[in-house]
XYZ file of C-alpha atoms in Angstrom:
486
model
C 128.409 8.327 103.107
C 126.432 7.118 106.150
C 123.547 9.294 105.172
C 123.608 8.121 101.512
C 123.483 4.559 102.505
C 120.686 5.262 104.913
C 118.544 7.089 102.405
C 118.954 4.341 99.919
C 116.999 2.000 102.213
C 116.622 -1.289 100.468
C 117.471 -0.207 96.916
C 120.187 -2.022 94.993
C 123.562 -0.293 95.086
C 126.066 0.718 92.452
C 129.340 1.601 94.199
C 132.731 2.793 93.061
C 135.989 3.333 95.125
C 138.934 4.843 93.179
C 142.038 5.161 95.295
C 140.795 7.744 97.714
C 141.411 8.152 101.424
C 139.479 6.494 104.248
C 139.507 3.118 102.524
C 138.728 1.126 105.657
C 135.854 3.359 106.684
C 134.270 3.199 103.284
C 134.759 -0.648 103.000
C 133.336 -1.168 106.468
C 130.304 0.856 105.702
C 129.711 -0.543 102.226
C 130.234 -4.155 103.376
C 127.472 -3.697 105.890
C 125.156 -3.514 102.884
C 126.692 -6.377 100.876
C 123.347 -8.008 100.274
C 122.351 -4.922 98.258
C 125.370 -4.739 96.020
C 124.542 -4.900 92.299
C 127.468 -3.216 90.582
C 130.923 -2.512 92.257
C 134.219 -1.046 90.875
C 137.018 -1.193 93.420
C 140.414 0.249 92.689
C 142.681 -0.381 95.613
C 146.303 -0.407 96.508
C 146.234 -1.103 100.371
C 146.083 -4.745 101.172
C 145.698 -4.918 104.957
C 141.862 -4.810 105.180
C 140.884 -6.793 102.053
C 140.726 -10.270 103.663
C 138.672 -8.805 106.524
C 135.684 -7.993 104.221
C 135.993 -10.133 101.077
C 135.112 -13.323 102.844
C 131.382 -12.479 102.911
C 128.762 -13.394 100.282
C 127.250 -10.878 97.780
C 124.167 -12.858 96.542
C 122.812 -10.109 94.193
C 126.182 -8.726 92.739
C 125.981 -8.627 88.962
C 128.945 -6.647 87.828
C 132.366 -6.528 89.558
C 135.599 -4.697 88.642
C 138.645 -5.242 90.714
C 141.658 -3.115 89.844
C 145.004 -2.651 91.560
C 145.576 1.134 91.448
C 146.806 2.450 88.047
C 150.173 4.124 88.174
C 151.205 2.421 91.402
C 153.840 -0.214 92.060
C 153.444 -3.559 90.494
C 150.757 -5.615 92.347
C 152.004 -8.195 94.887
C 151.417 -11.968 94.543
C 148.251 -13.360 95.900
C 147.833 -13.277 99.650
C 147.904 -16.599 101.488
C 144.329 -16.947 102.609
C 142.249 -20.088 103.186
C 139.071 -18.019 102.982
C 137.645 -17.799 99.444
C 136.484 -14.312 98.177
C 132.911 -13.649 98.705
C 132.569 -17.087 100.382
C 133.645 -18.660 97.092
C 130.265 -18.126 95.350
C 128.746 -15.248 93.367
C 125.560 -16.840 92.017
C 124.266 -13.591 90.163
C 127.556 -12.336 88.712
C 127.350 -11.594 85.027
C 130.428 -9.412 84.470
C 133.815 -9.764 85.905
C 136.699 -7.426 85.036
C 140.069 -7.898 86.627
C 143.051 -5.571 86.068
C 146.433 -5.920 87.809
C 144.710 -7.618 90.669
C 146.793 -10.049 92.538
C 145.998 -9.001 96.141
C 143.521 -11.774 96.667
C 142.532 -14.830 94.840
C 139.388 -14.333 92.653
C 139.887 -17.542 90.742
C 138.373 -19.664 93.485
C 134.927 -18.180 93.100
C 132.177 -20.312 91.635
C 130.296 -18.511 88.705
C 126.831 -19.453 87.629
C 125.706 -16.779 85.064
C 129.014 -15.223 83.973
C 128.663 -13.547 80.572
C 131.684 -11.248 80.460
C 135.237 -12.119 81.601
C 137.865 -9.453 80.976
C 141.282 -10.030 82.589
C 144.318 -7.924 81.862
C 147.634 -6.545 82.934
C 150.125 -8.626 84.978
C 147.729 -11.244 86.068
C 149.091 -14.739 86.750
C 146.923 -17.660 85.770
C 147.387 -21.343 85.386
C 145.976 -22.693 82.246
C 144.030 -25.360 84.185
C 142.356 -22.466 86.260
C 141.518 -20.540 83.092
C 139.975 -23.534 81.260
C 138.081 -24.453 84.585
C 136.546 -20.991 84.819
C 135.456 -21.151 81.069
C 134.004 -24.583 81.595
C 131.750 -23.476 84.440
C 130.569 -20.376 82.376
C 128.706 -21.743 79.363
C 126.643 -18.542 79.083
C 129.859 -16.509 78.468
C 129.547 -14.004 75.608
C 132.620 -11.888 75.950
C 136.103 -13.324 76.727
C 139.118 -10.999 76.735
C 142.442 -12.049 78.109
C 145.288 -9.365 77.698
C 148.819 -9.106 79.239
C 148.290 -12.252 81.242
C 151.089 -14.665 82.425
C 149.860 -18.265 81.767
C 151.766 -20.940 83.817
C 151.524 -24.527 82.474
C 153.698 -27.551 81.600
C 153.151 -28.422 77.967
C 154.193 -32.087 78.766
C 151.203 -32.526 80.960
C 148.055 -31.541 78.991
C 145.601 -29.762 81.293
C 142.064 -30.722 81.680
C 139.367 -30.272 80.450
C 139.898 -31.493 76.939
C 137.002 -29.602 75.517
C 135.194 -26.435 76.449
C 132.196 -25.445 74.489
C 130.976 -21.736 74.809
C 127.851 -21.781 72.715
C 126.945 -18.103 73.169
C 130.445 -16.529 72.983
C 130.517 -13.616 70.502
C 133.734 -11.842 71.374
C 136.987 -13.675 71.778
C 140.361 -12.045 72.392
C 143.797 -13.436 73.470
C 146.497 -10.739 73.319
C 149.829 -10.259 74.862
C 149.841 -13.739 76.502
C 153.088 -14.685 78.152
C 153.955 -18.291 78.623
C 155.595 -19.668 81.817
C 156.699 -23.178 82.433
C 156.741 -22.423 86.189
C 155.696 -19.360 88.235
C 159.298 -18.547 89.169
C 160.894 -19.110 85.799
C 161.551 -16.389 83.213
C 158.761 -16.075 80.698
C 159.136 -17.700 77.356
C 159.605 -15.717 74.130
C 156.967 -17.871 72.532
C 153.341 -18.459 73.413
C 152.408 -20.779 70.684
C 151.798 -23.841 72.732
C 149.486 -22.012 75.058
C 147.563 -20.200 72.363
C 147.307 -23.252 70.101
C 146.097 -25.401 72.984
C 143.393 -22.866 73.935
C 142.278 -22.657 70.337
C 141.980 -26.387 70.166
C 140.161 -26.825 73.461
C 137.763 -23.868 73.468
C 134.940 -24.239 70.921
C 133.328 -20.892 69.890
C 130.652 -21.875 67.311
C 128.909 -18.526 67.028
C 131.747 -16.136 67.690
C 131.725 -12.992 65.391
C 134.645 -11.058 66.743
C 138.032 -12.672 67.146
C 141.542 -11.334 67.985
C 144.826 -13.353 68.836
C 148.478 -12.669 68.997
C 150.929 -15.601 68.565
C 154.639 -15.545 69.125
C 156.306 -18.452 67.402
C 159.910 -19.558 68.124
C 162.587 -18.439 65.686
C 163.210 -22.063 64.864
C 159.774 -23.110 63.424
C 159.504 -26.586 64.836
C 155.766 -26.727 65.144
C 153.493 -27.285 62.137
C 152.391 -24.036 60.612
C 149.531 -25.657 58.820
C 148.228 -27.200 62.043
C 148.524 -23.821 63.735
C 146.672 -22.069 60.879
C 143.957 -24.685 60.815
C 143.209 -23.973 64.472
C 142.166 -20.463 63.545
C 138.535 -19.885 62.695
C 137.858 -19.132 59.015
C 137.447 -15.362 58.435
C 134.755 -15.955 55.808
C 132.633 -17.914 58.215
C 133.179 -15.497 61.057
C 132.496 -12.506 58.934
C 129.133 -14.046 57.796
C 128.114 -14.491 61.420
C 128.776 -10.818 62.159
C 126.908 -9.654 59.155
C 123.546 -11.297 60.147
C 120.823 -12.173 57.830
C 119.482 -8.739 57.252
C 122.895 -7.335 56.208
C 123.528 -6.330 52.604
C 126.042 -8.335 50.609
C 126.444 -5.452 48.084
C 129.450 -3.862 49.711
C 132.830 -5.631 50.079
C 134.514 -5.889 53.400
C 138.115 -4.825 53.895
C 141.007 -7.055 54.800
C 144.279 -5.377 55.898
C 147.328 -7.531 55.677
C 150.842 -6.478 56.854
C 154.144 -8.129 55.990
C 156.657 -6.538 58.335
C 160.161 -7.763 59.374
C 159.491 -10.458 61.929
C 155.646 -10.262 61.619
C 152.594 -11.231 59.536
C 149.221 -9.973 60.509
C 145.737 -9.327 59.098
C 142.429 -7.800 60.058
C 138.996 -8.146 58.449
C 136.465 -5.279 58.770
C 132.996 -4.540 57.566
C 134.264 -1.611 55.549
C 137.217 0.857 55.296
C 136.138 2.886 58.419
C 134.788 0.023 60.638
C 136.539 -1.596 63.562
C 138.112 -5.095 62.689
C 136.057 -8.074 63.475
C 138.876 -10.564 62.937
C 142.480 -9.852 63.942
C 145.527 -12.075 63.937
C 149.181 -11.236 64.538
C 151.867 -13.955 64.033
C 155.405 -13.051 65.042
C 158.347 -14.915 63.556
C 156.046 -16.226 60.725
C 157.387 -16.737 57.230
C 155.856 -14.292 54.677
C 155.508 -16.870 51.873
C 153.222 -19.041 54.041
C 151.252 -15.979 55.059
C 150.687 -15.035 51.495
C 149.381 -18.518 50.639
C 147.088 -18.242 53.606
C 145.717 -14.919 52.365
C 145.036 -16.395 48.918
C 143.217 -19.355 50.459
C 141.284 -17.728 53.231
C 140.680 -14.142 52.088
C 140.045 -14.920 48.414
C 139.402 -18.481 47.324
C 137.322 -19.475 50.502
C 134.782 -16.697 49.955
C 133.412 -18.524 46.846
C 130.516 -16.569 45.188
C 130.166 -14.050 48.095
C 131.552 -10.729 47.470
C 135.312 -11.004 48.399
C 136.986 -8.651 50.735
C 139.026 -5.739 49.257
C 142.751 -6.433 50.242
C 144.898 -3.782 51.479
C 148.546 -5.048 51.419
C 151.084 -3.353 53.606
C 154.810 -4.297 52.987
C 157.447 -3.094 55.543
C 160.272 -5.419 54.679
C 163.343 -5.379 52.454
C 161.810 -8.263 50.473
C 158.431 -8.139 48.908
C 158.088 -11.478 46.999
C 155.026 -12.256 49.274
C 153.254 -9.144 47.986
C 154.136 -9.949 44.384
C 152.823 -13.474 44.691
C 149.321 -11.935 45.056
C 149.547 -9.579 42.050
C 146.832 -11.610 40.075
C 144.192 -10.999 42.658
C 141.925 -8.238 41.389
C 140.614 -7.705 44.845
C 143.859 -6.092 45.900
C 142.729 -2.386 46.029
C 145.512 -0.826 48.113
C 149.264 -1.253 48.211
C 151.616 0.245 50.915
C 155.281 0.118 50.591
C 157.449 1.443 53.413
C 161.118 1.044 53.168
C 163.478 0.432 56.124
C 164.375 3.704 57.920
C 167.704 5.458 57.009
C 168.525 3.135 54.039
C 167.667 3.314 50.401
C 164.958 0.759 49.536
C 164.727 -0.749 46.114
C 161.420 -2.392 46.820
C 159.391 0.643 45.902
C 161.370 1.240 42.552
C 160.925 -2.431 41.642
C 157.202 -2.313 42.377
C 156.773 0.720 40.006
C 158.476 -1.295 37.288
C 156.093 -4.094 37.905
C 152.977 -1.871 38.041
C 153.975 -0.235 34.682
C 154.420 -3.606 32.873
C 151.620 -5.697 31.369
C 151.738 -9.440 31.563
C 151.675 -10.974 28.162
C 148.898 -13.445 27.429
C 148.755 -15.879 24.655
C 144.907 -15.670 24.612
C 143.142 -12.287 24.672
C 144.483 -8.860 25.421
C 147.384 -8.415 27.896
C 146.551 -8.362 31.550
C 148.540 -6.865 34.427
C 149.498 -6.768 38.002
C 147.052 -5.647 40.574
C 144.261 -4.696 38.128
C 142.009 -3.657 40.913
C 144.525 -1.191 42.498
C 142.918 2.068 43.494
C 145.439 3.434 46.171
C 149.287 3.335 46.121
C 151.222 4.521 49.299
C 154.850 4.947 49.263
C 157.066 6.102 52.123
C 160.824 5.738 52.959
C 161.470 4.548 49.359
C 163.571 7.595 48.100
C 161.735 7.246 44.761
C 161.668 10.448 42.739
C 158.810 11.995 40.924
C 160.041 11.103 37.422
C 159.757 7.394 38.152
C 156.265 7.801 39.489
C 155.237 9.825 36.337
C 156.727 7.174 34.064
C 154.800 4.355 35.921
C 151.375 6.069 35.737
C 151.720 6.841 32.080
C 152.822 3.388 31.108
C 150.236 1.707 33.274
C 147.351 3.653 31.974
C 148.281 3.105 28.354
C 147.777 -0.639 28.489
C 145.090 -0.714 31.194
C 142.658 1.419 29.206
C 142.699 -1.282 26.476
C 141.215 -3.725 28.951
C 137.948 -1.727 29.190
C 135.377 -1.191 26.538
C 134.289 2.344 27.930
C 136.887 4.962 28.430
C 135.544 6.001 31.735
C 135.564 2.392 33.078
C 139.409 2.164 33.633
C 139.969 2.682 37.417
C 141.863 5.676 38.498
C 144.778 5.696 40.946
C 145.253 7.661 44.206
C 148.910 8.130 45.108
C 149.916 8.997 48.722
C 153.484 9.945 49.329
C 154.987 9.867 52.789
C 158.349 11.023 54.212
C 161.871 10.133 53.058
C 160.924 10.091 49.307
C 163.065 11.316 46.488
C 162.771 14.594 44.502
C 159.306 15.712 43.558
C 159.469 19.115 41.884
C 156.392 21.302 41.484
C 156.392 20.699 37.725
C 156.622 16.908 38.060
C 153.906 16.955 40.649
C 151.615 18.924 38.219
C 152.349 16.353 35.521
C 151.619 13.403 37.756
C 148.253 14.912 38.833
C 147.331 15.663 35.207
C 148.316 12.250 33.865
C 145.491 10.035 32.581
C 144.394 7.410 35.135
C 145.424 9.538 38.153
C 142.666 10.536 40.605
C 144.624 12.363 43.243
C 148.303 12.852 44.440
C 148.924 13.681 48.122
C 152.383 14.621 49.427
C 155.214 14.064 49.794
C 154.711 15.277 53.444
C 157.358 14.616 56.006
C 154.816 15.567 58.712
C 152.198 13.022 57.788
C 152.398 9.255 57.554
C 150.872 7.194 54.858
C 151.113 4.247 57.114
C 148.053 3.474 59.325
C 149.653 0.571 61.174
C 147.233 -1.166 63.467
C 147.802 -3.008 66.827
C 146.106 -5.566 68.861
C 145.122 -4.352 72.358
C 142.194 -5.318 74.432
C 139.845 -2.358 74.828
C 137.866 -3.543 77.827
C 134.700 -2.361 76.191
C 132.296 -4.734 74.329
C 131.477 -2.137 71.660
C 135.011 -0.949 71.116
C 137.539 -1.877 68.522
C 140.429 -4.318 68.881
C 142.685 -1.683 67.414
C 143.114 1.948 66.367
C 143.032 2.848 62.795
C 144.648 5.859 61.083
C 145.965 7.315 64.255
C 149.655 6.154 64.267
C 152.651 8.331 63.542
C 155.292 7.144 61.075
C 157.655 6.208 63.778
C 158.040 2.720 64.947
C 156.060 3.134 68.187
C 155.098 0.451 70.703
C 151.618 0.615 69.351
C 152.795 -0.482 65.847
C 152.959 -4.160 64.911
C 156.396 -4.731 66.203
C 158.958 -7.459 65.563
C 160.281 -9.259 68.575
C 162.892 -11.030 66.424
C 164.475 -7.861 64.982
C 165.464 -9.077 61.590
C 163.570 -12.254 60.650
C 162.540 -12.180 57.002
C 161.190 -14.380 54.433
């Protein structure tokens, strides 16, 4: 190490220390060249020598990552030290990433050019401190806060009252835990914290947005006020498209109605990472459906509206049915509760097969734009599916002048379905209006649940798509309430 530092002469340094031995020897040598630091990654679990070195200034440091060793014990609370880290000032710092780091207080550093702030995993922050950092960082372009415990007293509104981030493009608040005091048990709800941040922090050019909000089971707060604090998906999507982007291809909005949860994501297309992600726990499904109609259909005006993919994982599906007149619904997923017969899928087939009488003009029907139907855990048998596709096509083809214009249906069958004999499957595949039938397959899931996790990478997605198993894993949109339904 000594030779390497000597050969580098006066060149700027990019250093990385990842939980190896000889920590004090490395730190002592590295800190002798503090004025040449440009990029530093420090993963550390021993605390005894930190204060000795972290009190000095690093005037040229542009990128800093501090991480308490992954896989080790939970990080301790901040050390009592009257000496600010790096002399309390990092004038050139542009990127700061903090993960599980409580070993020394980084929040008392003054930032002048900060463009990326990524904080995650077991960090404790007061809301005053967080908003103060944002206020002194007007050039911020990326803000990701994940797995952070925010301490504040809602009865004493923190200052500042407004923070404008004119250049912020990427905004993410996920897995935020709310504490009234640092030694109190964390609250099951974070709605006051998230709602306050959304009201205070102004992000006029943001093009990528992700939040998780846990509401109380007793919905005391105004749902309309909460929804109004969210940026409009149509406006934010237009920002992300840019002036040169084509409007000829519809975006995709995935909406999930799950027991105890309502969530949605908007992506450029079917295979792209979401640009807009919101998860609301303990949120009534009927209110969510009205919001979908207003913000993912009506608000888009003459612009090509997003294709809607509706995913219902609840014993009740009235919210899904309330959107049946939207011809932008191109995909339906019905997943029944595990280990119990679910009538939702059977009822849905009856609705899909039945035209809606109209006093003027030809009959219309539910979900006229439907292209993909996914069923799992519904215990529906093949004869019911065959009956539906035949009846649906018989009246749908009357709505189109040309025979080939009538849209065809892809049917994806997951596990825990009813009987599908080989002869029935051949009849379904050969039925008019059917493009493809896949399954039933107990080893594959028709359910590509998505989740909200901070990636720690500016170009990465907020979530994974198409990689989840059919089990209710931790990475699925989960229900904290257990059995809240609307």
